[in-house]
CSV table of C-alpha atoms and ligand atoms in Angstrom, one decimal:
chain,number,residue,atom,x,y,z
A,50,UNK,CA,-30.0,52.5,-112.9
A,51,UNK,CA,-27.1,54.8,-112.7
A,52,UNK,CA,-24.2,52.5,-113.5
A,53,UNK,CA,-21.2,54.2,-111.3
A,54,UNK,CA,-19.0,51.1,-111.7
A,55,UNK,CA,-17.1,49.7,-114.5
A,56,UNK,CA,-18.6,46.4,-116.1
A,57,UNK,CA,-16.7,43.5,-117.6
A,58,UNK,CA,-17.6,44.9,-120.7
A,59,UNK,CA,-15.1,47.7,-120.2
A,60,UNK,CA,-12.0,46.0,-119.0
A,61,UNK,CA,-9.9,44.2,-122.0
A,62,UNK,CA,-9.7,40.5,-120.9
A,63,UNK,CA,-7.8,39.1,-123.9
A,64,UNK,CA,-5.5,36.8,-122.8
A,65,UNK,CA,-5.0,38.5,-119.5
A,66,UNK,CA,-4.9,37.0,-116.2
A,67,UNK,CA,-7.8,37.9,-114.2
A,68,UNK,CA,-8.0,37.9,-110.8
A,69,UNK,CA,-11.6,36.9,-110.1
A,70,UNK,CA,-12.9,37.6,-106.6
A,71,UNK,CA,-15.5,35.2,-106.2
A,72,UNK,CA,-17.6,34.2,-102.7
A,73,UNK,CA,-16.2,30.3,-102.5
A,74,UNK,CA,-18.0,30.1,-99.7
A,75,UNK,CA,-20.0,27.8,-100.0
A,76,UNK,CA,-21.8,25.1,-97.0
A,77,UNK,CA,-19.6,21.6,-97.7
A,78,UNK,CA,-20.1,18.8,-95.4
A,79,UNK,CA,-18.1,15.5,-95.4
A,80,UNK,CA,-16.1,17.3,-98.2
A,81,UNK,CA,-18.6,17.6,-100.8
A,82,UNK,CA,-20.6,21.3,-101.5
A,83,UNK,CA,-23.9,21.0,-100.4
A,84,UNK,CA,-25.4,24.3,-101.8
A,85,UNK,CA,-23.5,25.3,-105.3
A,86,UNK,CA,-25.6,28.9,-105.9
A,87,UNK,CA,-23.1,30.7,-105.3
A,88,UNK,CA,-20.5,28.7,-107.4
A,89,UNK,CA,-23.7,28.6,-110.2
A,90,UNK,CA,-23.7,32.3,-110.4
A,91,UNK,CA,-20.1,32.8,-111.4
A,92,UNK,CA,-20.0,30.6,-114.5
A,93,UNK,CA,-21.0,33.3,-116.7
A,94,UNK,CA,-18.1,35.8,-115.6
A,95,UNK,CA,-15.9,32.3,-116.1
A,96,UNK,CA,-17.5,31.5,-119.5
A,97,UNK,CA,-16.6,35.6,-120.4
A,98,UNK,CA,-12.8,35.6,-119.6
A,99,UNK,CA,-12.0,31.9,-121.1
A,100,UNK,CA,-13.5,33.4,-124.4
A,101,UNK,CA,-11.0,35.9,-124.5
A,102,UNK,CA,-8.6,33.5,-123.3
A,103,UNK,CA,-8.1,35.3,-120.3
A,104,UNK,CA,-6.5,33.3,-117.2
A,105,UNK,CA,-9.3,33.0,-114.5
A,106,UNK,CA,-7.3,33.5,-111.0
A,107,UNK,CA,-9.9,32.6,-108.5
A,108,UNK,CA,-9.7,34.8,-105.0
A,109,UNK,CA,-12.1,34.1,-102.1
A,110,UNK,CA,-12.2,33.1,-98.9
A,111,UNK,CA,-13.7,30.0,-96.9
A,112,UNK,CA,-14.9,30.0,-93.2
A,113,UNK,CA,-13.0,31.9,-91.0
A,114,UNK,CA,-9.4,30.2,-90.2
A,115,UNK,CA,-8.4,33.2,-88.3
A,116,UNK,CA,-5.4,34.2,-90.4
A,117,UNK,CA,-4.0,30.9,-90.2
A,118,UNK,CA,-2.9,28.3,-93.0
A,119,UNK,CA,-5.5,25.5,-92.0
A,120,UNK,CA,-6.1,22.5,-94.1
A,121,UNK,CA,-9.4,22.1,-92.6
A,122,UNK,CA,-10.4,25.2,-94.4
A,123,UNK,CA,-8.6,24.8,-97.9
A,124,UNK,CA,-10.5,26.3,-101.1
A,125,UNK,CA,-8.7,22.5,-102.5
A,126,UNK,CA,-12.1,20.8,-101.5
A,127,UNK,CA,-14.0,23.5,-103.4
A,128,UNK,CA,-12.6,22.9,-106.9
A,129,UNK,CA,-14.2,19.7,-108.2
A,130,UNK,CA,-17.5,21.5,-107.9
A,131,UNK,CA,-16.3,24.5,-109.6
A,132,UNK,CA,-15.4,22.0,-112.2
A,133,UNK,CA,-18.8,20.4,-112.3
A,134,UNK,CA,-20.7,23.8,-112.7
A,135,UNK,CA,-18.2,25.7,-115.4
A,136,UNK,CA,-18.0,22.0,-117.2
A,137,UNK,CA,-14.4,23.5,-117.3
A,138,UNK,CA,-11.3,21.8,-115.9
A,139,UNK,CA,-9.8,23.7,-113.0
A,140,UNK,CA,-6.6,24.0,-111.0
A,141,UNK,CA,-5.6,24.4,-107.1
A,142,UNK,CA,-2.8,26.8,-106.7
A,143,UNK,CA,-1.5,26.2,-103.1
A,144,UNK,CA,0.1,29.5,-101.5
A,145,UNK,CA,0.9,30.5,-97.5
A,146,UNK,CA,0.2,33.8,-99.3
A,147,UNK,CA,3.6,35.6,-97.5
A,148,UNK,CA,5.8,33.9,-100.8
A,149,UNK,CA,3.6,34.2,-103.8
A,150,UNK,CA,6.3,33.2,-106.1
A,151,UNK,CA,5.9,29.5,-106.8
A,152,UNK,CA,2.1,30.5,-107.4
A,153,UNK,CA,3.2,33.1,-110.0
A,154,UNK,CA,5.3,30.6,-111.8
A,155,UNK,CA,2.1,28.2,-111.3
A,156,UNK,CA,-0.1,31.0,-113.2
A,157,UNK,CA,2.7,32.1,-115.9
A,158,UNK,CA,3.0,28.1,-116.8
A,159,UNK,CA,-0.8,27.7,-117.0
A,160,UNK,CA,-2.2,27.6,-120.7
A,161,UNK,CA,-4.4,30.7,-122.0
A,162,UNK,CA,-8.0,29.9,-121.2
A,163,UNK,CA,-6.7,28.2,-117.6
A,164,UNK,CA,-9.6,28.1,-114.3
A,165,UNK,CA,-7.5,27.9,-110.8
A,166,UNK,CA,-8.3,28.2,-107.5
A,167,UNK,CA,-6.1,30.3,-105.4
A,168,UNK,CA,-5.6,29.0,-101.7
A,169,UNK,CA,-7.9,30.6,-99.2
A,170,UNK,CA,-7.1,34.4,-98.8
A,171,UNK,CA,-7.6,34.3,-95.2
A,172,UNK,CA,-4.8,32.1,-94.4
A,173,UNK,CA,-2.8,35.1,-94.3
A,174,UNK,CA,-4.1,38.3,-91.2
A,175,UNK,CA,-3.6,41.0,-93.9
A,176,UNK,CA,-6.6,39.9,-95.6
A,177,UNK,CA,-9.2,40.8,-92.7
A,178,UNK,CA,-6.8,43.7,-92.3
A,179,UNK,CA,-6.9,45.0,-95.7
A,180,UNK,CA,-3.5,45.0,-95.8
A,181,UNK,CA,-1.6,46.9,-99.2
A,182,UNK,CA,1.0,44.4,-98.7
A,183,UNK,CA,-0.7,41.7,-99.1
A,184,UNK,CA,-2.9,43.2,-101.8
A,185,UNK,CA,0.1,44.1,-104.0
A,186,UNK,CA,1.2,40.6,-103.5
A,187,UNK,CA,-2.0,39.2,-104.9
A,188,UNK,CA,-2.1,41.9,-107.3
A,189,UNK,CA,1.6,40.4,-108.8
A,190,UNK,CA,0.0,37.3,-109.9
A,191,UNK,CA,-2.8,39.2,-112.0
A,192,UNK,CA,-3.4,41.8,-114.9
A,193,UNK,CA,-7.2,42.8,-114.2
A,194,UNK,CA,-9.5,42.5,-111.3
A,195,UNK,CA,-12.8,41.5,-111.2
A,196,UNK,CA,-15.4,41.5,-108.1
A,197,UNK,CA,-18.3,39.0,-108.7
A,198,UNK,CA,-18.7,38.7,-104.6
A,199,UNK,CA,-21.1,40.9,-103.7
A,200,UNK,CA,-22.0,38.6,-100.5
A,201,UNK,CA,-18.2,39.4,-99.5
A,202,UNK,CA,-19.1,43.2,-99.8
A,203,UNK,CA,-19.4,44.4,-96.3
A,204,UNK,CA,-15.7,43.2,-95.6
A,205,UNK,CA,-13.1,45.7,-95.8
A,206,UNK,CA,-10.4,43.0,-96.9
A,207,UNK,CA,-7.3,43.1,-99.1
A,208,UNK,CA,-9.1,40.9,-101.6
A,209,UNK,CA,-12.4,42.7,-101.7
A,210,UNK,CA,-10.9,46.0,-101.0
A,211,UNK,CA,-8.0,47.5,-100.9
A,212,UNK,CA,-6.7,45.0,-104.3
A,213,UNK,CA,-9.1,47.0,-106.0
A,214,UNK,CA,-7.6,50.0,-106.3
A,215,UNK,CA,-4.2,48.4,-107.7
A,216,UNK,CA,-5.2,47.3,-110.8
A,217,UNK,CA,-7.8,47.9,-113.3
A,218,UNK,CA,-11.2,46.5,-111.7
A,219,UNK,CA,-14.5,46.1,-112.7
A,220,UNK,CA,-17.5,44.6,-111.2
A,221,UNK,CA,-18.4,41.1,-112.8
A,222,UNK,CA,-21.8,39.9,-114.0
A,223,UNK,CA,-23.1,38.5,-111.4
A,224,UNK,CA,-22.2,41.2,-109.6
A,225,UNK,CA,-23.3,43.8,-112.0
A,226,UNK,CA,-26.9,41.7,-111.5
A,227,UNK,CA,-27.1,41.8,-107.9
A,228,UNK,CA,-26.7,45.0,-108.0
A,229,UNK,CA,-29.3,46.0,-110.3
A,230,UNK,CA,-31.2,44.2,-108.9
A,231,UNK,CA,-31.0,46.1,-105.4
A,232,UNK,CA,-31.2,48.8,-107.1
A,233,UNK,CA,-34.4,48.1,-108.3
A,234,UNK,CA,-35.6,47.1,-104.9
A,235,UNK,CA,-34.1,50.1,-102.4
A,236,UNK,CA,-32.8,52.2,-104.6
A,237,UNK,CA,-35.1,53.6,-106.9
A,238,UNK,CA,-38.0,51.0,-106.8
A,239,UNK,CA,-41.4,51.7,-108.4
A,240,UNK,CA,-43.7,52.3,-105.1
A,241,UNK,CA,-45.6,51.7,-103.3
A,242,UNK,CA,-42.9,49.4,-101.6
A,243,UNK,CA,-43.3,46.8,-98.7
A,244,UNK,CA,-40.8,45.2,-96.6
A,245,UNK,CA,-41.1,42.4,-94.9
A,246,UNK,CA,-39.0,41.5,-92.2
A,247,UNK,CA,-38.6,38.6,-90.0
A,248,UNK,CA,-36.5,36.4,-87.9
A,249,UNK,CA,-36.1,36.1,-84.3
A,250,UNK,CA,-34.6,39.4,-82.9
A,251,UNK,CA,-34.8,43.0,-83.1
A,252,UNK,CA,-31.7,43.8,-81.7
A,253,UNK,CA,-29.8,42.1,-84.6
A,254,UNK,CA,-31.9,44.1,-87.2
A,255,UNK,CA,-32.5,47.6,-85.4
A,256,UNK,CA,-30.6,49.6,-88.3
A,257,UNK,CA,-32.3,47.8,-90.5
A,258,UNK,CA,-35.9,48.4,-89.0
A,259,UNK,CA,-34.6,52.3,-88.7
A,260,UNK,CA,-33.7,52.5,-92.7
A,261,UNK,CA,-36.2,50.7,-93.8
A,262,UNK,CA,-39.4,52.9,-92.2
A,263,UNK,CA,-38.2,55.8,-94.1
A,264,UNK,CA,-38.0,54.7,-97.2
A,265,UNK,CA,-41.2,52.2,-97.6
A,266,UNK,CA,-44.7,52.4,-97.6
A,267,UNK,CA,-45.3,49.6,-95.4
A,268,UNK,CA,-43.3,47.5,-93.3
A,269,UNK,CA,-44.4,44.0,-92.4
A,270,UNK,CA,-43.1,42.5,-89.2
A,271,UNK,CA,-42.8,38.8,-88.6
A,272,UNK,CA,-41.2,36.5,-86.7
A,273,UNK,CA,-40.0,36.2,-83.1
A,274,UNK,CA,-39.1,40.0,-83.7
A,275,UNK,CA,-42.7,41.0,-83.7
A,276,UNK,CA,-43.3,39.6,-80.3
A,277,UNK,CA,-40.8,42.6,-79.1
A,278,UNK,CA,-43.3,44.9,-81.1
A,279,UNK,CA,-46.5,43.6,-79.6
A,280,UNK,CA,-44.9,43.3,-76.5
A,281,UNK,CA,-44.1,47.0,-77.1
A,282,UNK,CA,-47.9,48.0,-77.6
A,283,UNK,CA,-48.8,46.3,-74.2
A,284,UNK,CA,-50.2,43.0,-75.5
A,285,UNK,CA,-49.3,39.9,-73.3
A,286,UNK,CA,-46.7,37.7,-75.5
A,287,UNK,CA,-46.9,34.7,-72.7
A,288,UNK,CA,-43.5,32.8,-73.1
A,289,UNK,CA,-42.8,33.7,-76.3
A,290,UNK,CA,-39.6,34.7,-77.9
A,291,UNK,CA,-39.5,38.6,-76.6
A,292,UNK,CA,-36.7,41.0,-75.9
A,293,UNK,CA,-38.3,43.2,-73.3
A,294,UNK,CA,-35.8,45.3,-72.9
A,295,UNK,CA,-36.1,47.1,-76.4
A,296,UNK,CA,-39.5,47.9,-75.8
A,297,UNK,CA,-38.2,51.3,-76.0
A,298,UNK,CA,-37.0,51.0,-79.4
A,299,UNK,CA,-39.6,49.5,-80.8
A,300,UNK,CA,-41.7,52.1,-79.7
A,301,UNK,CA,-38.9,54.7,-81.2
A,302,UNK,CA,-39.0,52.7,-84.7
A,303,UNK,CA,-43.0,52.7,-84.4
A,304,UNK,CA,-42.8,56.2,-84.1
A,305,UNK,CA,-40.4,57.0,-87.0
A,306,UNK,CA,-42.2,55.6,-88.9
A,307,UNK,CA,-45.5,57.2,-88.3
A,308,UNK,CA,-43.9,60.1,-89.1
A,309,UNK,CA,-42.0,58.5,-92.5
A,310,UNK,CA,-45.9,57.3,-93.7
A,311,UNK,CA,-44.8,54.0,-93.4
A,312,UNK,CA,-47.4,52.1,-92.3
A,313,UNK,CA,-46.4,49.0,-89.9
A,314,UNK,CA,-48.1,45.8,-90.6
A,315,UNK,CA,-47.9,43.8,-87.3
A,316,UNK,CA,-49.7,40.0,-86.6
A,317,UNK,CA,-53.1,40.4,-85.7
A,318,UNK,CA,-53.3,36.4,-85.1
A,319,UNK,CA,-51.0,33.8,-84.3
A,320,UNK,CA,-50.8,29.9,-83.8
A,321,UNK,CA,-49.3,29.1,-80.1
A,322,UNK,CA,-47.9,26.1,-79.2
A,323,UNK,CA,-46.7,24.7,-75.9
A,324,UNK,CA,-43.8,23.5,-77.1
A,325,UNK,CA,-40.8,24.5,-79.3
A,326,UNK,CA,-41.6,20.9,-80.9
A,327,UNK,CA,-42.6,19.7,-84.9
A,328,UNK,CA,-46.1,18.7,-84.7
A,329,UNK,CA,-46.9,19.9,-81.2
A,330,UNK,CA,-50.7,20.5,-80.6
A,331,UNK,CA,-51.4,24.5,-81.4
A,332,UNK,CA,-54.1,26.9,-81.1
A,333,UNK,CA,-54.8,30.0,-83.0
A,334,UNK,CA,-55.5,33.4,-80.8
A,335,UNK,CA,-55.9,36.9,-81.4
A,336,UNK,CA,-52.8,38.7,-80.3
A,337,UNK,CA,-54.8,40.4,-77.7
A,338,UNK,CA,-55.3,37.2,-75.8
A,339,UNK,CA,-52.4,35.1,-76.1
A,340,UNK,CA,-52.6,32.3,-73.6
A,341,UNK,CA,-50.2,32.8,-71.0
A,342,UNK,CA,-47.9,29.4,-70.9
A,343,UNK,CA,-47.9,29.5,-74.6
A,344,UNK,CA,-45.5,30.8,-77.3
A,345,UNK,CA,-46.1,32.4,-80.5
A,346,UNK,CA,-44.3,30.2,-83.3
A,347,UNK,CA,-46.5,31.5,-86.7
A,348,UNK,CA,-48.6,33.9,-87.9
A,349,UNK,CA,-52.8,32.8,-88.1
A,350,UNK,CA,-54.8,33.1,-91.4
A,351,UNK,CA,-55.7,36.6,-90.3
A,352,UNK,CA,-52.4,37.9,-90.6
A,353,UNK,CA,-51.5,36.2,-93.6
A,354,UNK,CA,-54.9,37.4,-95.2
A,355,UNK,CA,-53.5,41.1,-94.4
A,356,UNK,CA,-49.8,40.5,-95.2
A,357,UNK,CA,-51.2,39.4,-99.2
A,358,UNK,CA,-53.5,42.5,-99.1
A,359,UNK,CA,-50.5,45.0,-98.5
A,360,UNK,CA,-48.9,42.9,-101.0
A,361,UNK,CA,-51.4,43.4,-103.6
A,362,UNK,CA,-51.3,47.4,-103.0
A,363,UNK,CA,-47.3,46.9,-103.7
A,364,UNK,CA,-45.0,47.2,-106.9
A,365,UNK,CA,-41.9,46.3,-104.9
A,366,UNK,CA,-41.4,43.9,-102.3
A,367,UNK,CA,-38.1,43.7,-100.4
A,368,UNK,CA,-37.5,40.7,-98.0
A,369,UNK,CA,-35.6,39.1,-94.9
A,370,UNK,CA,-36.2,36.7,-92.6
A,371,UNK,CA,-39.4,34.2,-92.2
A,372,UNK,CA,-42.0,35.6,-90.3
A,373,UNK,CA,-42.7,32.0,-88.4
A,374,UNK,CA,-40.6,29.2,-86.9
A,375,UNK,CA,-40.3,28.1,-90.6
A,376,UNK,CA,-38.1,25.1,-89.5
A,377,UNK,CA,-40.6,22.7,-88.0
A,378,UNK,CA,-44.0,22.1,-89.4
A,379,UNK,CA,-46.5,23.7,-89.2
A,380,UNK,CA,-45.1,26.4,-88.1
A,381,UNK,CA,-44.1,27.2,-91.6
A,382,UNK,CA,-47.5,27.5,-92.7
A,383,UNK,CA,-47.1,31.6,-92.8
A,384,UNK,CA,-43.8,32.0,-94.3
A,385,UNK,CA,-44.8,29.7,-97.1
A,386,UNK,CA,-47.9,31.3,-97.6
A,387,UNK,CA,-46.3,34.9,-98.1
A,388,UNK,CA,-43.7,33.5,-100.4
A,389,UNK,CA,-46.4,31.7,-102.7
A,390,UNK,CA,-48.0,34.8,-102.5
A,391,UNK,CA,-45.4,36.8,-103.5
A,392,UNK,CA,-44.3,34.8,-106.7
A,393,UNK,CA,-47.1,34.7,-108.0
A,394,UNK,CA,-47.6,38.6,-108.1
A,395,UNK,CA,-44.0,38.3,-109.4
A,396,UNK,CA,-45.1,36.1,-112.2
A,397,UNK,CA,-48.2,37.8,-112.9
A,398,UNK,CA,-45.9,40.8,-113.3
A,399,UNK,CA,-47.5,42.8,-111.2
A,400,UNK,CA,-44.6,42.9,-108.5
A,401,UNK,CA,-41.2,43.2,-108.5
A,402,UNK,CA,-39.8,41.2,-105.8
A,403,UNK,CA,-36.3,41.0,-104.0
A,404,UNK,CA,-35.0,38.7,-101.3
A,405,UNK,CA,-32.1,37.6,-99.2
A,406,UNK,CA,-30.3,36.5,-96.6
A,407,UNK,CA,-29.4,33.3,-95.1
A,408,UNK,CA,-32.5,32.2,-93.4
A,409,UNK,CA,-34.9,33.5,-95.8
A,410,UNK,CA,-33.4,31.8,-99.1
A,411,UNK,CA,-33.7,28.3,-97.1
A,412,UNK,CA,-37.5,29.4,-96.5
A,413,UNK,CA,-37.8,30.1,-100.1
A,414,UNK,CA,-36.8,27.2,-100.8
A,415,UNK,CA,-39.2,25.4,-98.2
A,416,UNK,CA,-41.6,26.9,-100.1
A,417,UNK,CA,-40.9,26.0,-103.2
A,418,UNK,CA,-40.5,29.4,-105.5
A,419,UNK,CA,-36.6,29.9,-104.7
A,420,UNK,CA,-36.1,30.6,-108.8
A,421,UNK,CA,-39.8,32.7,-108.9
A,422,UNK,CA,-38.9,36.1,-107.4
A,423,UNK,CA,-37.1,38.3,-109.5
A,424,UNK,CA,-33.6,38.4,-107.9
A,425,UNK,CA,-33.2,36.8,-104.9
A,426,UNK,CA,-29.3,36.6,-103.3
A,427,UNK,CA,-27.3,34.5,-101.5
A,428,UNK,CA,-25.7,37.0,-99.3
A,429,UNK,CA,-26.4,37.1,-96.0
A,430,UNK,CA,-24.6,40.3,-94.0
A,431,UNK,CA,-23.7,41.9,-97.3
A,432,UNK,CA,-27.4,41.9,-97.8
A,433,UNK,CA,-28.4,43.4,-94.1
A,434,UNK,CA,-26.1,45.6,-94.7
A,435,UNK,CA,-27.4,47.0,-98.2
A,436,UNK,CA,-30.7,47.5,-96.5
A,437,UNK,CA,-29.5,49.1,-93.7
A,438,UNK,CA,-28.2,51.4,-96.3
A,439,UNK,CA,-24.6,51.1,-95.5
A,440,UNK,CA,-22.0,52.2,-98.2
A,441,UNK,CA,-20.5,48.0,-99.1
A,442,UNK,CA,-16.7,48.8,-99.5
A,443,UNK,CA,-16.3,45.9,-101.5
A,444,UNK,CA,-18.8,48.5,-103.9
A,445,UNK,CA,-17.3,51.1,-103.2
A,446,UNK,CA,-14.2,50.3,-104.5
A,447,UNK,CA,-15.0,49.7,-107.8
A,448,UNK,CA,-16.6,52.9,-108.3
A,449,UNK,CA,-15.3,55.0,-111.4
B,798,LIG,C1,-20.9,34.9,-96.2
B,798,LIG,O1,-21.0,33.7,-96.3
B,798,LIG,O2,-21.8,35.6,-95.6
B,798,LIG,C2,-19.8,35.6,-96.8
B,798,LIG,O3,-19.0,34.7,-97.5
B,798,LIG,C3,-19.0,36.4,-95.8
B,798,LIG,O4,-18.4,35.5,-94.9
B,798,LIG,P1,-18.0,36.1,-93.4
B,798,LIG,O5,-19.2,36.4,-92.7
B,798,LIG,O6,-17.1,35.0,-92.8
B,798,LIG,O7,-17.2,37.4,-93.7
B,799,LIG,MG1,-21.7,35.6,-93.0
């Protein structure tokens, strides 16, 4: 690809403090992490600086206090298993982020090769307001910034954004891989491409449907969002999961992509069930004669039979969302077909293959071949938003 950012390779990091932008986070419950991917995926970038003995300065928010010092949300609880994955000791620098002073004399005092946490950026409203205050203030306690957050992208904030442009900045590995990676997905991917797309509504992914149908070959819909699509074509969707009132723009996005080439790959089957239950009794029926009391919860063998054929005509498949009720067996039965499906055309190099998105990493994982696709992220709106093909200003910012 055409590399239009600069790399860690091009910033000097000897003995430098670096001011690491980095998504902390990361699900915890009862104060442990319960997912550490995203925390995994920085130790590289952490390995690179403390072999230059560089000072890694840890930015990132957690949750959304609201622009409020909150203990609840303090990156404190984060550190042990930044710790654990970087095999590194680290350090918790407390700051309000309005005084940054005792935290400068907390970095000056730190040895050469030091990991530490800074407190939560959003404990302070400049940083969901991109505020060049607040930006210059973070940028004080650094020499060198580096971006690794790419599922922190899509926000506009002092720490993704608007610190960028104070110091020298450059986009870190993991980073630099995610985006490569997208690149190699959207961007310029080797065609015929296929999208799949699921999840439970349209009207959360209508930018995204619009995109995608002109720059694919084939777009597979799934999930409760195809209901909305059958719906559209006049088949009954009994009391399934349907937003009837974007009929209309289903039929709008249909159209497009007609004209685009992009052929749309709807379910032709699906298993019904009576109730939004695990284990409730089901039936398969055509879509053309779905019973009226039931709901749609899956795709049937017919569709998934289709769904692998357009994927054996593709070179690229790009993914979000599980095209069933993925959560409760056996409605899961599609997704994890599909994603069995899709890594091993992946293995067999015959497919590259690039997912994301909250919901469809956990149905990855259900199935088993999380680590078998060739890049799959952990971003969730960042990623939306990259195939809605929306400029990231957290990218954007590091461009040369
Ligand atoms: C995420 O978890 O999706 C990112 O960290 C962004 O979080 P936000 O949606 O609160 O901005
Ligand atoms: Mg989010």
């Amino acid at each position: 690809m055409s590399i239009s950012f600069k790399t860690l390779d091009e910033l000097d990091l000897t003995g430098k403090r670096v001011l690491l932008r980095a998504d902390l986070n990361v699900p915890v419950a009862d104060g442990k992490v319960t997912d550490a991917t995203r925390i995994e995926r920085l130790v590289p970038t952490i390995r690179e600086i403390v072999k230059k003995d560089g000072k890694v300065i840890l930015l990132s928010h957690f949750g959304r206090p609201k622009g409020q010092v909150n203990p609840e949300f303090s990156l404190e609880q984060v550190c042990s298993a930044v710790a654990q994955q970087t095999g590194h000791p680290v350090g918790f620098v407390a700051t309000d982020w309005i005084d940054v002073s005792a935290a400068q004399a907390a970095i000056d005092e730190a040895p050469a090769g030091s990991v530490l946490v800074m407190e939560n950026t959003r404990f302070h409203p400049g940083e969901e307001a991109n505020d060049v205050e607040l930006a210059r203030r973070m940028a004080s306690l650094g020499d060198v910034y580096v971006n690794n957050a790419f599922s922190a992208a899509h926000r506009a904030h002092a720490s993704t954004e608007a610190l960028a442009h104070l110091l020298p900045a450059a986009a870190g590995l993991a980073m630099q891989a995610e985006l490569e990676a997208l690149e190699s997905g959207l961007g310029k991917p080797k065609k015929p491409v296929v999208a799949i797309v699921g999840g439970a509504k349209v009207s959360s992914k209508i930018d995204l449907l619009e995109n995608l149908v002109t720059k694919v070959d084939g777009l597979v819909i799934g999930g409760g969002m195809a209901n909305t699509f059958l719906f559209a074509q006049g088949y009954g969707v009994g009391k399934s999961l349907c937003e009837k009132d974007l009929a209309d723009t289903a039929r709008r996005i249909m159209d497009k992509a007609d004209k685009a080439n992009c052929a749309i790959i709807l379910p032709i089957d699906a298993v019904v069930s009576w109730h939004l239950k695990a284990n409730s009794p089901t039936r398969l029926y055509g879509v053309d004669a779905i019973d009226p009391d039931g709901m749609i919860l899956d795709i049937g063998p017919s569709s998934i039979e289709r769904i692998n054929a357009a994927i054996d005509d593709a070179h690229t498949v790009v993914w979000n969302g599980p095209v069933g009720a993925f959560e409760m067996q056996p409605f899961d039965a599609g997704t994890v077909a599909i994603a069995k499906h899709v890594a091993k055309r992946t293995h067999d190099d015959l497919l590259v293959s690039v997912a994301g998105g909250g919901d469809t990493v956990g149905a990855l994982a259900h199935a088993g071949v999380k680590d078998k696709l060739s890049y799959v992220s952990t971003a969730g709106g960042a990623f939306l938003e990259w195939m809605e093909g929306k400029p990231l200003p957290g990218v954007e910012a590091l461009k040369k």
